[in-house]
Protein backbone atom coordinates (compact mmCIF):
# COMPACT_ATOMS: atom_id res chain seq x y z
CA UNK A 1 0.00 0.00 0.00
CA UNK A 2 1.48 3.34 -1.15
CA UNK A 3 0.39 6.70 0.30
CA UNK A 4 0.91 10.18 -1.14
CA UNK A 5 1.55 13.15 1.14
CA UNK A 6 1.90 16.80 0.16
CA UNK A 7 3.73 19.02 2.64
CA UNK A 8 3.37 22.81 2.46
CA UNK A 9 3.47 22.83 -1.34
CA UNK A 10 3.66 26.16 -3.11
CA UNK A 11 4.44 27.52 -6.58
CA UNK A 12 5.42 30.82 -8.18
CA UNK A 13 5.29 32.00 -11.76
CA UNK A 14 8.11 34.53 -11.88
CA UNK A 15 7.61 36.61 -8.77
CA UNK A 16 3.90 35.94 -8.44
CA UNK A 17 3.00 33.34 -5.79
CA UNK A 18 -0.02 31.44 -7.19
CA UNK A 19 -0.11 28.49 -4.80
CA UNK A 20 0.82 28.18 -1.15
CA UNK A 21 0.66 25.84 1.83
CA UNK A 22 -1.11 22.86 0.28
CA UNK A 23 -0.76 20.00 2.75
CA UNK A 24 -2.48 16.65 2.74
CA UNK A 25 -1.49 13.25 4.04
CA UNK A 26 -2.45 9.78 3.24
CA UNK A 27 -3.98 9.65 -0.21
CA UNK A 28 -3.88 5.87 -0.48
CA UNK A 29 -3.35 3.57 -3.45
CA UNK A 30 -6.64 2.65 -5.08
CA UNK A 31 -8.22 6.00 -4.16
CA UNK A 32 -9.63 8.64 -6.53
CA UNK A 33 -9.56 12.26 -5.32
CA UNK A 34 -11.23 15.22 -7.04
CA UNK A 35 -9.45 18.59 -7.17
CA UNK A 36 -12.11 21.24 -7.58
CA UNK A 37 -12.25 25.04 -7.50
CA UNK A 38 -13.00 28.03 -9.73
CA UNK A 39 -11.05 28.97 -12.87
CA UNK A 40 -7.54 30.24 -12.11
CA UNK A 41 -7.71 28.86 -8.54
CA UNK A 42 -4.44 26.92 -8.97
CA UNK A 43 -5.55 23.34 -9.76
CA UNK A 44 -3.30 22.86 -12.82
CA UNK A 45 -0.47 24.63 -10.99
CA UNK A 46 -0.85 22.17 -8.10
CA UNK A 47 -0.60 19.24 -10.52
CA UNK A 48 2.48 20.71 -12.22
CA UNK A 49 4.09 21.25 -8.84
CA UNK A 50 3.31 17.66 -7.70
CA UNK A 51 4.78 16.35 -10.98
CA UNK A 52 7.89 18.57 -10.45
CA UNK A 53 7.27 20.37 -13.76
CA UNK A 54 7.54 23.64 -11.85
CA UNK A 55 9.55 24.40 -8.75
CA UNK A 56 8.39 25.72 -5.42
CA UNK A 57 8.51 25.19 -1.69
CA UNK A 58 7.31 22.02 0.01
CA UNK A 59 7.67 18.27 -0.38
CA UNK A 60 5.89 15.51 -2.30
CA UNK A 61 6.31 12.18 -0.51
CA UNK A 62 5.31 8.66 -1.42
CA UNK A 63 5.17 6.44 1.65
CA UNK A 64 7.51 8.74 3.50
CA UNK A 65 10.23 9.14 0.85
CA UNK A 66 10.62 11.87 -1.74
CA UNK A 67 8.76 10.87 -4.92
CA UNK A 68 10.81 10.37 -8.08
CA UNK A 69 9.53 11.78 -11.40
CA UNK A 70 8.84 8.33 -12.97
CA UNK A 71 6.33 7.40 -10.28
CA UNK A 72 4.10 10.40 -11.03
CA UNK A 73 2.37 10.95 -14.37
CA UNK A 74 0.61 14.19 -15.32
CA UNK A 75 -2.05 14.31 -18.02
CA UNK A 76 -2.26 17.99 -19.02
CA UNK A 77 -5.46 19.97 -19.53
CA UNK A 78 -4.53 20.94 -23.10
CA UNK A 79 -3.83 18.05 -25.42
CA UNK A 80 -1.32 19.15 -28.02
CA UNK A 81 -1.23 17.10 -31.21
CA UNK A 82 2.08 16.07 -32.72
CA UNK A 83 0.79 15.60 -36.27
CA UNK A 84 3.73 13.44 -37.35
CA UNK A 85 2.90 10.48 -35.07
CA UNK A 86 0.08 7.97 -35.28
CA UNK A 87 -2.06 7.23 -32.23
CA UNK A 88 -0.28 3.89 -31.72
CA UNK A 89 3.19 5.43 -31.99
CA UNK A 90 2.35 8.16 -29.53
CA UNK A 91 1.09 5.66 -26.94
CA UNK A 92 4.12 3.40 -27.48
CA UNK A 93 6.43 6.40 -27.11
CA UNK A 94 4.75 7.29 -23.85
CA UNK A 95 5.10 3.68 -22.59
CA UNK A 96 8.84 3.77 -23.36
CA UNK A 97 9.54 7.12 -21.75
CA UNK A 98 12.47 6.79 -19.38
CA UNK A 99 12.97 3.06 -20.04
CA UNK A 100 14.86 0.93 -22.58
CA UNK A 101 13.81 1.10 -26.25
CA UNK A 102 13.38 -2.67 -26.52
CA UNK A 103 9.66 -3.39 -26.93
CA UNK A 104 8.37 -6.50 -25.18
CA UNK A 105 5.30 -8.41 -26.44
CA UNK A 106 3.54 -7.74 -23.13
CA UNK A 107 3.86 -3.99 -23.75
CA UNK A 108 2.16 -4.30 -27.14
CA UNK A 109 -0.62 -6.40 -25.58
CA UNK A 110 -1.07 -3.74 -22.87
CA UNK A 111 -1.30 -0.97 -25.50
CA UNK A 112 -4.01 -2.96 -27.32
CA UNK A 113 -5.86 -3.45 -24.04
CA UNK A 114 -5.84 0.27 -23.16
CA UNK A 115 -6.81 1.38 -26.69
CA UNK A 116 -9.70 -1.13 -26.67
CA UNK A 117 -10.83 -0.14 -23.17
CA UNK A 118 -11.02 3.50 -24.29
CA UNK A 119 -12.64 2.41 -27.59
CA UNK A 120 -10.00 4.11 -29.74
CA UNK A 121 -8.40 0.93 -31.14
CA UNK A 122 -9.94 1.76 -34.54
CA UNK A 123 -7.89 5.00 -34.55
CA UNK A 124 -4.55 3.26 -33.85
CA UNK A 125 -2.98 4.08 -37.24
CA UNK A 126 -4.52 7.51 -37.76
CA UNK A 127 -2.32 10.59 -37.43
CA UNK A 128 -2.80 12.61 -34.23
CA UNK A 129 -3.37 15.72 -36.35
CA UNK A 130 -6.46 14.13 -37.95
CA UNK A 131 -8.40 13.56 -34.72
CA UNK A 132 -11.32 15.40 -33.15
CA UNK A 133 -10.83 17.17 -29.81
CA UNK A 134 -12.49 14.35 -27.85
CA UNK A 135 -10.49 11.68 -29.69
CA UNK A 136 -7.27 13.57 -28.88
CA UNK A 137 -8.26 13.68 -25.22
CA UNK A 138 -8.80 9.90 -25.21
CA UNK A 139 -5.33 9.39 -26.75
CA UNK A 140 -3.85 11.61 -24.07
CA UNK A 141 -5.59 9.46 -21.48
CA UNK A 142 -4.17 6.30 -23.07
CA UNK A 143 -0.68 7.86 -22.97
CA UNK A 144 -1.08 8.48 -19.24
CA UNK A 145 -2.57 5.08 -18.37
CA UNK A 146 0.04 3.10 -20.33
CA UNK A 147 2.82 4.44 -18.12
CA UNK A 148 1.33 2.63 -15.15
CA UNK A 149 2.55 5.20 -12.63
CA UNK A 150 1.94 5.09 -8.88
CA UNK A 151 0.32 8.53 -8.95
CA UNK A 152 -1.82 9.68 -11.86
CA UNK A 153 -2.72 13.38 -12.10
CA UNK A 154 -5.50 14.01 -14.63
CA UNK A 155 -6.28 17.60 -15.47
CA UNK A 156 -9.93 17.80 -16.60
CA UNK A 157 -9.68 14.48 -18.48
CA UNK A 158 -13.31 14.51 -19.63
CA UNK A 159 -13.73 18.18 -20.62
CA UNK A 160 -13.89 17.40 -24.37
CA UNK A 161 -15.92 14.19 -24.15
CA UNK A 162 -19.59 13.47 -24.85
CA UNK A 163 -21.72 12.24 -21.93
CA UNK A 164 -21.40 8.56 -22.79
CA UNK A 165 -17.60 8.82 -23.00
CA UNK A 166 -17.39 10.87 -19.79
CA UNK A 167 -19.15 8.17 -17.79
CA UNK A 168 -17.22 5.38 -19.49
CA UNK A 169 -13.83 7.06 -18.91
CA UNK A 170 -14.48 7.96 -15.27
CA UNK A 171 -15.66 4.42 -14.50
CA UNK A 172 -12.56 3.04 -16.24
CA UNK A 173 -10.24 5.35 -14.28
CA UNK A 174 -11.92 4.37 -11.03
CA UNK A 175 -11.70 0.62 -11.83
CA UNK A 176 -8.05 0.97 -12.92
CA UNK A 177 -7.18 2.80 -9.68
CA UNK A 178 -8.64 -0.05 -7.64
CA UNK A 179 -7.28 -2.86 -9.81
CA UNK A 180 -3.71 -1.53 -10.13
CA UNK A 181 -3.54 0.32 -6.80
CA UNK A 182 -3.01 3.77 -8.38
CA UNK A 183 -3.42 7.01 -6.49
CA UNK A 184 -5.53 9.14 -8.84
CA UNK A 185 -6.15 12.89 -8.57
CA UNK A 186 -8.61 14.39 -11.07
CA UNK A 187 -9.23 18.10 -11.61
CA UNK A 188 -12.93 18.47 -12.39
CA UNK A 189 -15.47 21.21 -13.00
CA UNK A 190 -18.44 18.83 -12.99
CA UNK A 191 -19.18 18.46 -9.28
CA UNK A 192 -21.69 15.68 -9.91
CA UNK A 193 -18.84 13.63 -11.38
CA UNK A 194 -16.84 14.33 -8.20
CA UNK A 195 -19.79 13.15 -6.07
CA UNK A 196 -20.21 10.00 -8.10
CA UNK A 197 -16.65 8.87 -8.84
CA UNK A 198 -14.32 10.40 -6.22
CA UNK A 199 -14.28 9.33 -2.58
CA UNK A 200 -12.22 12.36 -1.53
CA UNK A 201 -12.26 15.97 -2.67
CA UNK A 202 -9.80 18.84 -2.26
CA UNK A 203 -11.03 22.39 -2.86
CA UNK A 204 -8.56 24.99 -4.17
CA UNK A 205 -9.46 28.66 -4.16
CA UNK A 206 -7.18 31.65 -4.75
CA UNK A 207 -4.08 29.46 -4.61
CA UNK A 208 -4.95 27.88 -1.25
CA UNK A 209 -6.45 24.60 -0.14
CA UNK A 210 -9.69 25.62 1.57
CA UNK A 211 -11.22 22.19 2.24
CA UNK A 212 -10.44 18.50 1.96
CA UNK A 213 -12.03 15.26 3.04
CA UNK A 214 -14.77 12.88 1.98
CA UNK A 215 -16.52 14.25 -1.09
CA UNK A 216 -19.98 14.15 0.52
CA UNK A 217 -18.72 16.21 3.44
CA UNK A 218 -16.78 18.72 1.30
CA UNK A 219 -19.35 19.55 -1.40
CA UNK A 220 -21.90 21.45 0.63
CA UNK A 221 -24.32 24.27 0.03
CA UNK A 222 -22.14 26.61 2.09
CA UNK A 223 -18.96 25.72 0.15
CA UNK A 224 -20.76 26.26 -3.17
CA UNK A 225 -21.97 29.66 -1.97
CA UNK A 226 -18.60 30.79 -0.57
CA UNK A 227 -16.21 29.38 -3.17
CA UNK A 228 -18.27 29.10 -6.36
CA UNK A 229 -20.62 32.04 -5.65
CA UNK A 230 -23.70 30.04 -6.57
CA UNK A 231 -26.99 29.22 -4.90
CA UNK A 232 -27.30 25.47 -5.07
CA UNK A 233 -28.96 22.51 -3.38
CA UNK A 234 -27.49 19.07 -2.77
CA UNK A 235 -30.34 16.59 -3.14
CA UNK A 236 -30.48 12.81 -3.15
CA UNK A 237 -31.60 11.41 -6.49
CA UNK A 238 -34.16 8.58 -6.55
CA UNK A 239 -31.28 6.08 -6.44
CA UNK A 240 -29.69 7.69 -3.40
CA UNK A 241 -26.76 9.49 -5.10
CA UNK A 242 -26.30 13.13 -4.03
CA UNK A 243 -26.66 15.65 -6.86
CA UNK A 244 -25.80 19.35 -7.10
CA UNK A 245 -28.73 21.36 -8.43
CA UNK A 246 -27.80 24.93 -9.28
CA UNK A 247 -30.42 27.66 -8.77
CA UNK A 248 -28.32 30.58 -9.94
CA UNK A 249 -25.20 32.71 -9.63
CA UNK A 250 -24.96 35.05 -6.64
N1 LIG B 1 2.79 29.87 -17.07
C1 LIG B 1 2.18 30.78 -16.31
N2 LIG B 1 2.76 31.99 -16.08
C2 LIG B 1 2.19 32.92 -15.29
N3 LIG B 1 1.00 32.73 -14.65
C3 LIG B 1 0.38 31.55 -14.85
C4 LIG B 1 0.94 30.52 -15.69
N4 LIG B 1 0.09 29.48 -15.68
C5 LIG B 1 -0.95 29.83 -14.88
N5 LIG B 1 -0.78 31.08 -14.38
C6 LIG B 1 -1.67 31.78 -13.46
O1 LIG B 1 -1.72 31.03 -12.24
C7 LIG B 1 -3.03 31.04 -11.71
C8 LIG B 1 -3.51 29.59 -11.51
O2 LIG B 1 -3.66 28.99 -12.79
P1 LIG B 1 -4.06 27.47 -12.97
O3 LIG B 1 -3.84 27.14 -14.39
O4 LIG B 1 -3.37 26.66 -11.95
O5 LIG B 1 -5.63 27.53 -12.63
P2 LIG B 1 -6.73 26.38 -12.68
O6 LIG B 1 -7.29 26.26 -11.30
O7 LIG B 1 -6.15 25.16 -13.29
O8 LIG B 1 -7.84 27.03 -13.60
P3 LIG B 1 -8.80 26.39 -14.76
O9 LIG B 1 -9.99 25.83 -14.04
O10 LIG B 1 -9.18 27.56 -15.57
O11 LIG B 1 -8.01 25.36 -15.51
C9 LIG B 1 -3.90 31.85 -12.68
O12 LIG B 1 -4.02 33.16 -12.17
C10 LIG B 1 -3.10 31.84 -13.96
O13 LIG B 1 -3.36 33.01 -14.73
MG1 LIG C 1 -6.49 24.14 -15.02
Coordinates of C-alpha atoms and ligand atoms in Angstrom, one line a residue:
X1 CA 0.0 0.0 0.0
X2 CA 1.5 3.3 -1.1
X3 CA 0.4 6.7 0.3
X4 CA 0.9 10.2 -1.1
X5 CA 1.5 13.1 1.1
X6 CA 1.9 16.8 0.2
X7 CA 3.7 19.0 2.6
X8 CA 3.4 22.8 2.5
X9 CA 3.5 22.8 -1.3
X10 CA 3.7 26.2 -3.1
X11 CA 4.4 27.5 -6.6
X12 CA 5.4 30.8 -8.2
X13 CA 5.3 32.0 -11.8
X14 CA 8.1 34.5 -11.9
X15 CA 7.6 36.6 -8.8
X16 CA 3.9 35.9 -8.4
X17 CA 3.0 33.3 -5.8
X18 CA 0.0 31.4 -7.2
X19 CA -0.1 28.5 -4.8
X20 CA 0.8 28.2 -1.1
X21 CA 0.7 25.8 1.8
X22 CA -1.1 22.9 0.3
X23 CA -0.8 20.0 2.8
X24 CA -2.5 16.6 2.7
X25 CA -1.5 13.3 4.0
X26 CA -2.5 9.8 3.2
X27 CA -4.0 9.6 -0.2
X28 CA -3.9 5.9 -0.5
X29 CA -3.4 3.6 -3.4
X30 CA -6.6 2.7 -5.1
X31 CA -8.2 6.0 -4.2
X32 CA -9.6 8.6 -6.5
X33 CA -9.6 12.3 -5.3
X34 CA -11.2 15.2 -7.0
X35 CA -9.5 18.6 -7.2
X36 CA -12.1 21.2 -7.6
X37 CA -12.3 25.0 -7.5
X38 CA -13.0 28.0 -9.7
X39 CA -11.1 29.0 -12.9
X40 CA -7.5 30.2 -12.1
X41 CA -7.7 28.9 -8.5
X42 CA -4.4 26.9 -9.0
X43 CA -5.5 23.3 -9.8
X44 CA -3.3 22.9 -12.8
X45 CA -0.5 24.6 -11.0
X46 CA -0.9 22.2 -8.1
X47 CA -0.6 19.2 -10.5
X48 CA 2.5 20.7 -12.2
X49 CA 4.1 21.2 -8.8
X50 CA 3.3 17.7 -7.7
X51 CA 4.8 16.4 -11.0
X52 CA 7.9 18.6 -10.5
X53 CA 7.3 20.4 -13.8
X54 CA 7.5 23.6 -11.9
X55 CA 9.6 24.4 -8.8
X56 CA 8.4 25.7 -5.4
X57 CA 8.5 25.2 -1.7
X58 CA 7.3 22.0 0.0
X59 CA 7.7 18.3 -0.4
X60 CA 5.9 15.5 -2.3
X61 CA 6.3 12.2 -0.5
X62 CA 5.3 8.7 -1.4
X63 CA 5.2 6.4 1.6
X64 CA 7.5 8.7 3.5
X65 CA 10.2 9.1 0.9
X66 CA 10.6 11.9 -1.7
X67 CA 8.8 10.9 -4.9
X68 CA 10.8 10.4 -8.1
X69 CA 9.5 11.8 -11.4
X70 CA 8.8 8.3 -13.0
X71 CA 6.3 7.4 -10.3
X72 CA 4.1 10.4 -11.0
X73 CA 2.4 10.9 -14.4
X74 CA 0.6 14.2 -15.3
X75 CA -2.1 14.3 -18.0
X76 CA -2.3 18.0 -19.0
X77 CA -5.5 20.0 -19.5
X78 CA -4.5 20.9 -23.1
X79 CA -3.8 18.0 -25.4
X80 CA -1.3 19.2 -28.0
X81 CA -1.2 17.1 -31.2
X82 CA 2.1 16.1 -32.7
X83 CA 0.8 15.6 -36.3
X84 CA 3.7 13.4 -37.4
X85 CA 2.9 10.5 -35.1
X86 CA 0.1 8.0 -35.3
X87 CA -2.1 7.2 -32.2
X88 CA -0.3 3.9 -31.7
X89 CA 3.2 5.4 -32.0
X90 CA 2.3 8.2 -29.5
X91 CA 1.1 5.7 -26.9
X92 CA 4.1 3.4 -27.5
X93 CA 6.4 6.4 -27.1
X94 CA 4.8 7.3 -23.9
X95 CA 5.1 3.7 -22.6
X96 CA 8.8 3.8 -23.4
X97 CA 9.5 7.1 -21.7
X98 CA 12.5 6.8 -19.4
X99 CA 13.0 3.1 -20.0
X100 CA 14.9 0.9 -22.6
X101 CA 13.8 1.1 -26.2
X102 CA 13.4 -2.7 -26.5
X103 CA 9.7 -3.4 -26.9
X104 CA 8.4 -6.5 -25.2
X105 CA 5.3 -8.4 -26.4
X106 CA 3.5 -7.7 -23.1
X107 CA 3.9 -4.0 -23.7
X108 CA 2.2 -4.3 -27.1
X109 CA -0.6 -6.4 -25.6
X110 CA -1.1 -3.7 -22.9
X111 CA -1.3 -1.0 -25.5
X112 CA -4.0 -3.0 -27.3
X113 CA -5.9 -3.4 -24.0
X114 CA -5.8 0.3 -23.2
X115 CA -6.8 1.4 -26.7
X116 CA -9.7 -1.1 -26.7
X117 CA -10.8 -0.1 -23.2
X118 CA -11.0 3.5 -24.3
X119 CA -12.6 2.4 -27.6
X120 CA -10.0 4.1 -29.7
X121 CA -8.4 0.9 -31.1
X122 CA -9.9 1.8 -34.5
X123 CA -7.9 5.0 -34.5
X124 CA -4.6 3.3 -33.9
X125 CA -3.0 4.1 -37.2
X126 CA -4.5 7.5 -37.8
X127 CA -2.3 10.6 -37.4
X128 CA -2.8 12.6 -34.2
X129 CA -3.4 15.7 -36.3
X130 CA -6.5 14.1 -37.9
X131 CA -8.4 13.6 -34.7
X132 CA -11.3 15.4 -33.1
X133 CA -10.8 17.2 -29.8
X134 CA -12.5 14.4 -27.9
X135 CA -10.5 11.7 -29.7
X136 CA -7.3 13.6 -28.9
X137 CA -8.3 13.7 -25.2
X138 CA -8.8 9.9 -25.2
X139 CA -5.3 9.4 -26.7
X140 CA -3.8 11.6 -24.1
X141 CA -5.6 9.5 -21.5
X142 CA -4.2 6.3 -23.1
X143 CA -0.7 7.9 -23.0
X144 CA -1.1 8.5 -19.2
X145 CA -2.6 5.1 -18.4
X146 CA 0.0 3.1 -20.3
X147 CA 2.8 4.4 -18.1
X148 CA 1.3 2.6 -15.1
X149 CA 2.6 5.2 -12.6
X150 CA 1.9 5.1 -8.9
X151 CA 0.3 8.5 -9.0
X152 CA -1.8 9.7 -11.9
X153 CA -2.7 13.4 -12.1
X154 CA -5.5 14.0 -14.6
X155 CA -6.3 17.6 -15.5
X156 CA -9.9 17.8 -16.6
X157 CA -9.7 14.5 -18.5
X158 CA -13.3 14.5 -19.6
X159 CA -13.7 18.2 -20.6
X160 CA -13.9 17.4 -24.4
X161 CA -15.9 14.2 -24.2
X162 CA -19.6 13.5 -24.8
X163 CA -21.7 12.2 -21.9
X164 CA -21.4 8.6 -22.8
X165 CA -17.6 8.8 -23.0
X166 CA -17.4 10.9 -19.8
X167 CA -19.1 8.2 -17.8
X168 CA -17.2 5.4 -19.5
X169 CA -13.8 7.1 -18.9
X170 CA -14.5 8.0 -15.3
X171 CA -15.7 4.4 -14.5
X172 CA -12.6 3.0 -16.2
X173 CA -10.2 5.3 -14.3
X174 CA -11.9 4.4 -11.0
X175 CA -11.7 0.6 -11.8
X176 CA -8.1 1.0 -12.9
X177 CA -7.2 2.8 -9.7
X178 CA -8.6 0.0 -7.6
X179 CA -7.3 -2.9 -9.8
X180 CA -3.7 -1.5 -10.1
X181 CA -3.5 0.3 -6.8
X182 CA -3.0 3.8 -8.4
X183 CA -3.4 7.0 -6.5
X184 CA -5.5 9.1 -8.8
X185 CA -6.1 12.9 -8.6
X186 CA -8.6 14.4 -11.1
X187 CA -9.2 18.1 -11.6
X188 CA -12.9 18.5 -12.4
X189 CA -15.5 21.2 -13.0
X190 CA -18.4 18.8 -13.0
X191 CA -19.2 18.5 -9.3
X192 CA -21.7 15.7 -9.9
X193 CA -18.8 13.6 -11.4
X194 CA -16.8 14.3 -8.2
X195 CA -19.8 13.2 -6.1
X196 CA -20.2 10.0 -8.1
X197 CA -16.7 8.9 -8.8
X198 CA -14.3 10.4 -6.2
X199 CA -14.3 9.3 -2.6
X200 CA -12.2 12.4 -1.5
X201 CA -12.3 16.0 -2.7
X202 CA -9.8 18.8 -2.3
X203 CA -11.0 22.4 -2.9
X204 CA -8.6 25.0 -4.2
X205 CA -9.5 28.7 -4.2
X206 CA -7.2 31.7 -4.8
X207 CA -4.1 29.5 -4.6
X208 CA -4.9 27.9 -1.3
X209 CA -6.5 24.6 -0.1
X210 CA -9.7 25.6 1.6
X211 CA -11.2 22.2 2.2
X212 CA -10.4 18.5 2.0
X213 CA -12.0 15.3 3.0
X214 CA -14.8 12.9 2.0
X215 CA -16.5 14.3 -1.1
X216 CA -20.0 14.1 0.5
X217 CA -18.7 16.2 3.4
X218 CA -16.8 18.7 1.3
X219 CA -19.3 19.6 -1.4
X220 CA -21.9 21.5 0.6
X221 CA -24.3 24.3 0.0
X222 CA -22.1 26.6 2.1
X223 CA -19.0 25.7 0.2
X224 CA -20.8 26.3 -3.2
X225 CA -22.0 29.7 -2.0
X226 CA -18.6 30.8 -0.6
X227 CA -16.2 29.4 -3.2
X228 CA -18.3 29.1 -6.4
X229 CA -20.6 32.0 -5.6
X230 CA -23.7 30.0 -6.6
X231 CA -27.0 29.2 -4.9
X232 CA -27.3 25.5 -5.1
X233 CA -29.0 22.5 -3.4
X234 CA -27.5 19.1 -2.8
X235 CA -30.3 16.6 -3.1
X236 CA -30.5 12.8 -3.1
X237 CA -31.6 11.4 -6.5
X238 CA -34.2 8.6 -6.5
X239 CA -31.3 6.1 -6.4
X240 CA -29.7 7.7 -3.4
X241 CA -26.8 9.5 -5.1
X242 CA -26.3 13.1 -4.0
X243 CA -26.7 15.7 -6.9
X244 CA -25.8 19.3 -7.1
X245 CA -28.7 21.4 -8.4
X246 CA -27.8 24.9 -9.3
X247 CA -30.4 27.7 -8.8
X248 CA -28.3 30.6 -9.9
X249 CA -25.2 32.7 -9.6
X250 CA -25.0 35.1 -6.6
Ligands
LIG1 N1 2.8 29.9 -17.1 C1 2.2 30.8 -16.3 N2 2.8 32.0 -16.1 C2 2.2 32.9 -15.3 N3 1.0 32.7 -14.7 C3 0.4 31.6 -14.8 C4 0.9 30.5 -15.7 N4 0.1 29.5 -15.7 C5 -0.9 29.8 -14.9 N5 -0.8 31.1 -14.4 C6 -1.7 31.8 -13.5 O1 -1.7 31.0 -12.2 C7 -3.0 31.0 -11.7 C8 -3.5 29.6 -11.5 O2 -3.7 29.0 -12.8 P1 -4.1 27.5 -13.0 O3 -3.8 27.1 -14.4 O4 -3.4 26.7 -12.0 O5 -5.6 27.5 -12.6 P2 -6.7 26.4 -12.7 O6 -7.3 26.3 -11.3 O7 -6.2 25.2 -13.3 O8 -7.8 27.0 -13.6 P3 -8.8 26.4 -14.8 O9 -10.0 25.8 -14.0 O10 -9.2 27.6 -15.6 O11 -8.0 25.4 -15.5 C9 -3.9 31.8 -12.7 O12 -4.0 33.2 -12.2 C10 -3.1 31.8 -14.0 O13 -3.4 33.0 -14.7
LIG2 MG1 -6.5 24.1 -15.0

